[in-house]
Structures are given as structure tokens and as C-alpha cells.
Amino acid sequence: EKITPKMTKEEGEIYKLLQKNDRNLGLDEMVELSDFSPSQISVLLLNMEFKGIVKRSAQNHYLLL
């Protein structure tokens, strides 16, 4: 069983957004689908990458791990 790292409320919102959208979205798509600014999403995704929750693909999309 995979242990999910502790996420902030905002990271949880990004996580749910990725879950609903085939676990694969670009930054622009996340901005359109959320109430976050591009800079807010960038910081959240970077933190989530460090925690091993998401990874960035070659196409600059973000994938849930």
C-alpha cells in the first residue's frame, strides 16, 4: 500500500484536479480549471514534486505518481 505524503489544503485541490483529468494536465489547464494563479500553481507543483506526489513530463504536463 502506497503512503501518500501529507499535503496542504491547496495541494489537495491540485491533486483532486489531476485525479479528475486523467492524472495529466498542463499548467495552463490547471489555471483554467482552478482559482489559483499561474505562480501559485507553480509553487504548489514544485512542492508536490519534492514530496514525490507528481512529476513533470517531457511535454510539461504534470502527472500523479
Backbone as JSON, one array per atom type, in Angstrom:
{
  "sequence": "EKITPKMTKEEGEIYKLLQKNDRNLGLDEMVELSDFSPSQISVLLLNMEFKGIVKRSAQNHYLLL",
  "N": [[0.84, -1.18, 0.0], [0.59, 2.15, -0.92], [1.92, 4.99, 0.66], [0.61, 8.13, 1.08], [2.12, 11.26, 0.96], [1.9, 13.93, 3.39], [-0.28, 16.53, 2.59], [-0.92, 19.99, 1.86], [-3.96, 21.93, 2.12], [-4.32, 23.31, -0.29], [-2.58, 21.92, -2.01], [-3.93, 19.53, -1.99], [-6.2, 20.24, -3.44], [-5.12, 20.61, -6.0], [-4.24, 18.01, -6.42], [-6.72, 16.63, -6.51], [-7.75, 17.81, -8.79], [-6.01, 16.86, -10.75], [-6.59, 14.13, -10.5], [-9.22, 14.03, -11.46], [-8.85, 14.59, -14.12], [-7.66, 12.6, -15.79], [-5.2, 12.33, -14.57], [-3.23, 13.94, -15.67], [-2.19, 16.96, -16.61], [-1.54, 20.2, -18.07], [0.11, 23.24, -17.02], [-1.3, 25.59, -17.83], [-3.86, 24.53, -18.25], [-4.53, 23.78, -15.65], [-4.67, 26.27, -14.42], [-6.91, 27.34, -15.71], [-8.88, 25.59, -14.76], [-8.96, 25.95, -12.07], [-8.95, 28.09, -9.1], [-6.55, 29.25, -8.75], [-3.6, 31.25, -9.28], [-1.16, 31.36, -12.0], [1.43, 31.52, -10.83], [0.96, 30.66, -8.21], [0.16, 28.0, -8.65], [2.49, 26.98, -9.79], [4.28, 27.04, -7.6], [2.94, 25.3, -5.83], [3.0, 22.9, -7.34], [5.76, 22.47, -7.53], [6.42, 22.01, -4.83], [4.89, 19.69, -4.51], [6.22, 18.01, -6.27], [8.69, 17.73, -4.94], [7.8, 16.28, -2.76], [7.2, 13.91, -3.94], [4.73, 13.44, -5.12], [3.77, 14.29, -7.57], [5.0, 14.34, -10.97], [6.84, 15.99, -13.56], [6.25, 15.81, -17.0], [7.88, 15.26, -20.21], [6.49, 16.86, -21.94], [5.84, 19.01, -20.44], [3.64, 18.57, -18.84], [1.86, 17.68, -15.89], [1.94, 14.85, -13.85], [0.27, 12.52, -11.78], [1.83, 10.49, -9.34]],
  "CA": [[0.0, 0.0, 0.0], [1.37, 3.38, -1.04], [1.64, 6.01, 1.66], [0.56, 9.46, 0.48], [2.7, 12.28, 1.83], [0.98, 14.95, 3.89], [-0.47, 17.63, 1.65], [-1.67, 21.15, 2.32], [-5.29, 22.0, 1.52], [-4.16, 23.75, -1.67], [-2.01, 20.79, -2.75], [-5.03, 18.57, -2.13], [-7.06, 20.7, -4.53], [-4.41, 20.3, -7.25], [-4.28, 16.55, -6.5], [-8.06, 16.26, -6.97], [-7.87, 18.29, -10.17], [-5.29, 15.89, -11.59], [-7.34, 12.87, -10.46], [-10.42, 14.16, -12.31], [-8.47, 14.84, -15.5], [-6.76, 11.54, -16.26], [-3.9, 12.39, -13.89], [-2.26, 14.52, -16.59], [-2.61, 18.3, -17.02], [-0.54, 21.24, -18.19], [-0.06, 24.37, -16.11], [-2.39, 26.46, -18.32], [-5.14, 23.85, -18.0], [-4.8, 23.85, -14.21], [-5.07, 27.65, -14.12], [-8.29, 27.48, -16.19], [-9.79, 24.74, -14.0], [-8.88, 26.24, -10.63], [-8.97, 29.5, -8.7], [-5.18, 29.62, -8.45], [-2.83, 31.97, -10.31], [-0.05, 30.53, -12.5], [2.55, 31.46, -9.88], [0.55, 29.81, -7.07], [0.18, 26.6, -9.09], [3.89, 26.6, -9.96], [4.85, 26.77, -6.27], [2.3, 24.08, -5.32], [3.51, 21.75, -8.09], [7.15, 22.26, -7.14], [6.37, 21.36, -3.52], [4.37, 18.34, -4.7], [7.3, 17.24, -6.89], [9.64, 17.41, -3.87], [7.17, 15.27, -1.9], [7.01, 12.68, -4.7], [3.31, 13.26, -5.43], [3.63, 14.5, -9.01], [6.22, 14.54, -11.74], [6.62, 16.73, -14.8], [6.59, 15.02, -18.18], [8.65, 15.97, -21.24], [5.59, 17.82, -22.57], [5.49, 19.99, -19.4], [2.4, 18.23, -18.16], [2.12, 17.13, -14.56], [1.33, 13.53, -13.69], [0.27, 11.96, -10.42], [2.63, 9.26, -9.2]],
  "C": [[0.89, 1.24, 0.0], [0.95, 4.38, 0.02], [1.7, 7.38, 0.97], [1.17, 10.47, 1.45], [1.66, 13.3, 2.27], [0.94, 16.12, 2.91], [-1.2, 18.78, 2.33], [-3.05, 21.11, 1.65], [-5.18, 22.35, 0.04], [-3.57, 22.64, -2.54], [-3.07, 19.73, -2.97], [-5.97, 18.95, -3.26], [-6.42, 20.4, -5.89], [-4.43, 18.79, -7.48], [-5.62, 16.09, -7.05], [-8.28, 16.66, -8.42], [-7.18, 17.32, -11.13], [-6.02, 14.55, -11.63], [-8.52, 12.9, -11.43], [-10.08, 14.24, -13.79], [-7.4, 13.87, -15.99], [-5.34, 11.67, -15.73], [-2.82, 13.08, -14.71], [-2.77, 15.87, -17.09], [-1.4, 19.21, -17.18], [-0.86, 22.38, -17.24], [-1.22, 25.26, -16.54], [-3.76, 25.85, -18.05], [-5.51, 23.93, -16.52], [-5.25, 25.25, -13.8], [-6.53, 27.85, -14.52], [-9.28, 26.74, -15.29], [-9.8, 25.03, -12.5], [-8.99, 27.74, -10.38], [-7.57, 30.01, -8.37], [-4.56, 30.39, -9.61], [-1.73, 31.04, -10.83], [1.11, 30.42, -11.51], [2.21, 30.59, -8.67], [0.65, 28.33, -7.46], [1.62, 26.13, -9.25], [4.53, 26.23, -8.63], [4.27, 25.47, -5.7], [2.86, 22.84, -6.01], [4.95, 21.45, -7.72], [7.22, 21.55, -5.78], [5.89, 19.92, -3.65], [5.4, 17.45, -5.39], [8.31, 16.81, -5.83], [9.1, 16.31, -2.96], [6.94, 13.95, -2.63], [5.56, 12.39, -5.04], [3.04, 13.39, -6.92], [5.0, 14.51, -9.66], [5.86, 15.28, -13.02], [7.08, 15.88, -15.96], [7.39, 15.88, -19.15], [7.8, 17.04, -21.92], [5.16, 18.92, -21.59], [4.09, 19.8, -18.86], [2.79, 17.64, -16.81], [1.3, 15.87, -14.37], [1.35, 13.14, -12.23], [1.11, 10.7, -10.41], [1.87, 8.23, -8.4]]
}
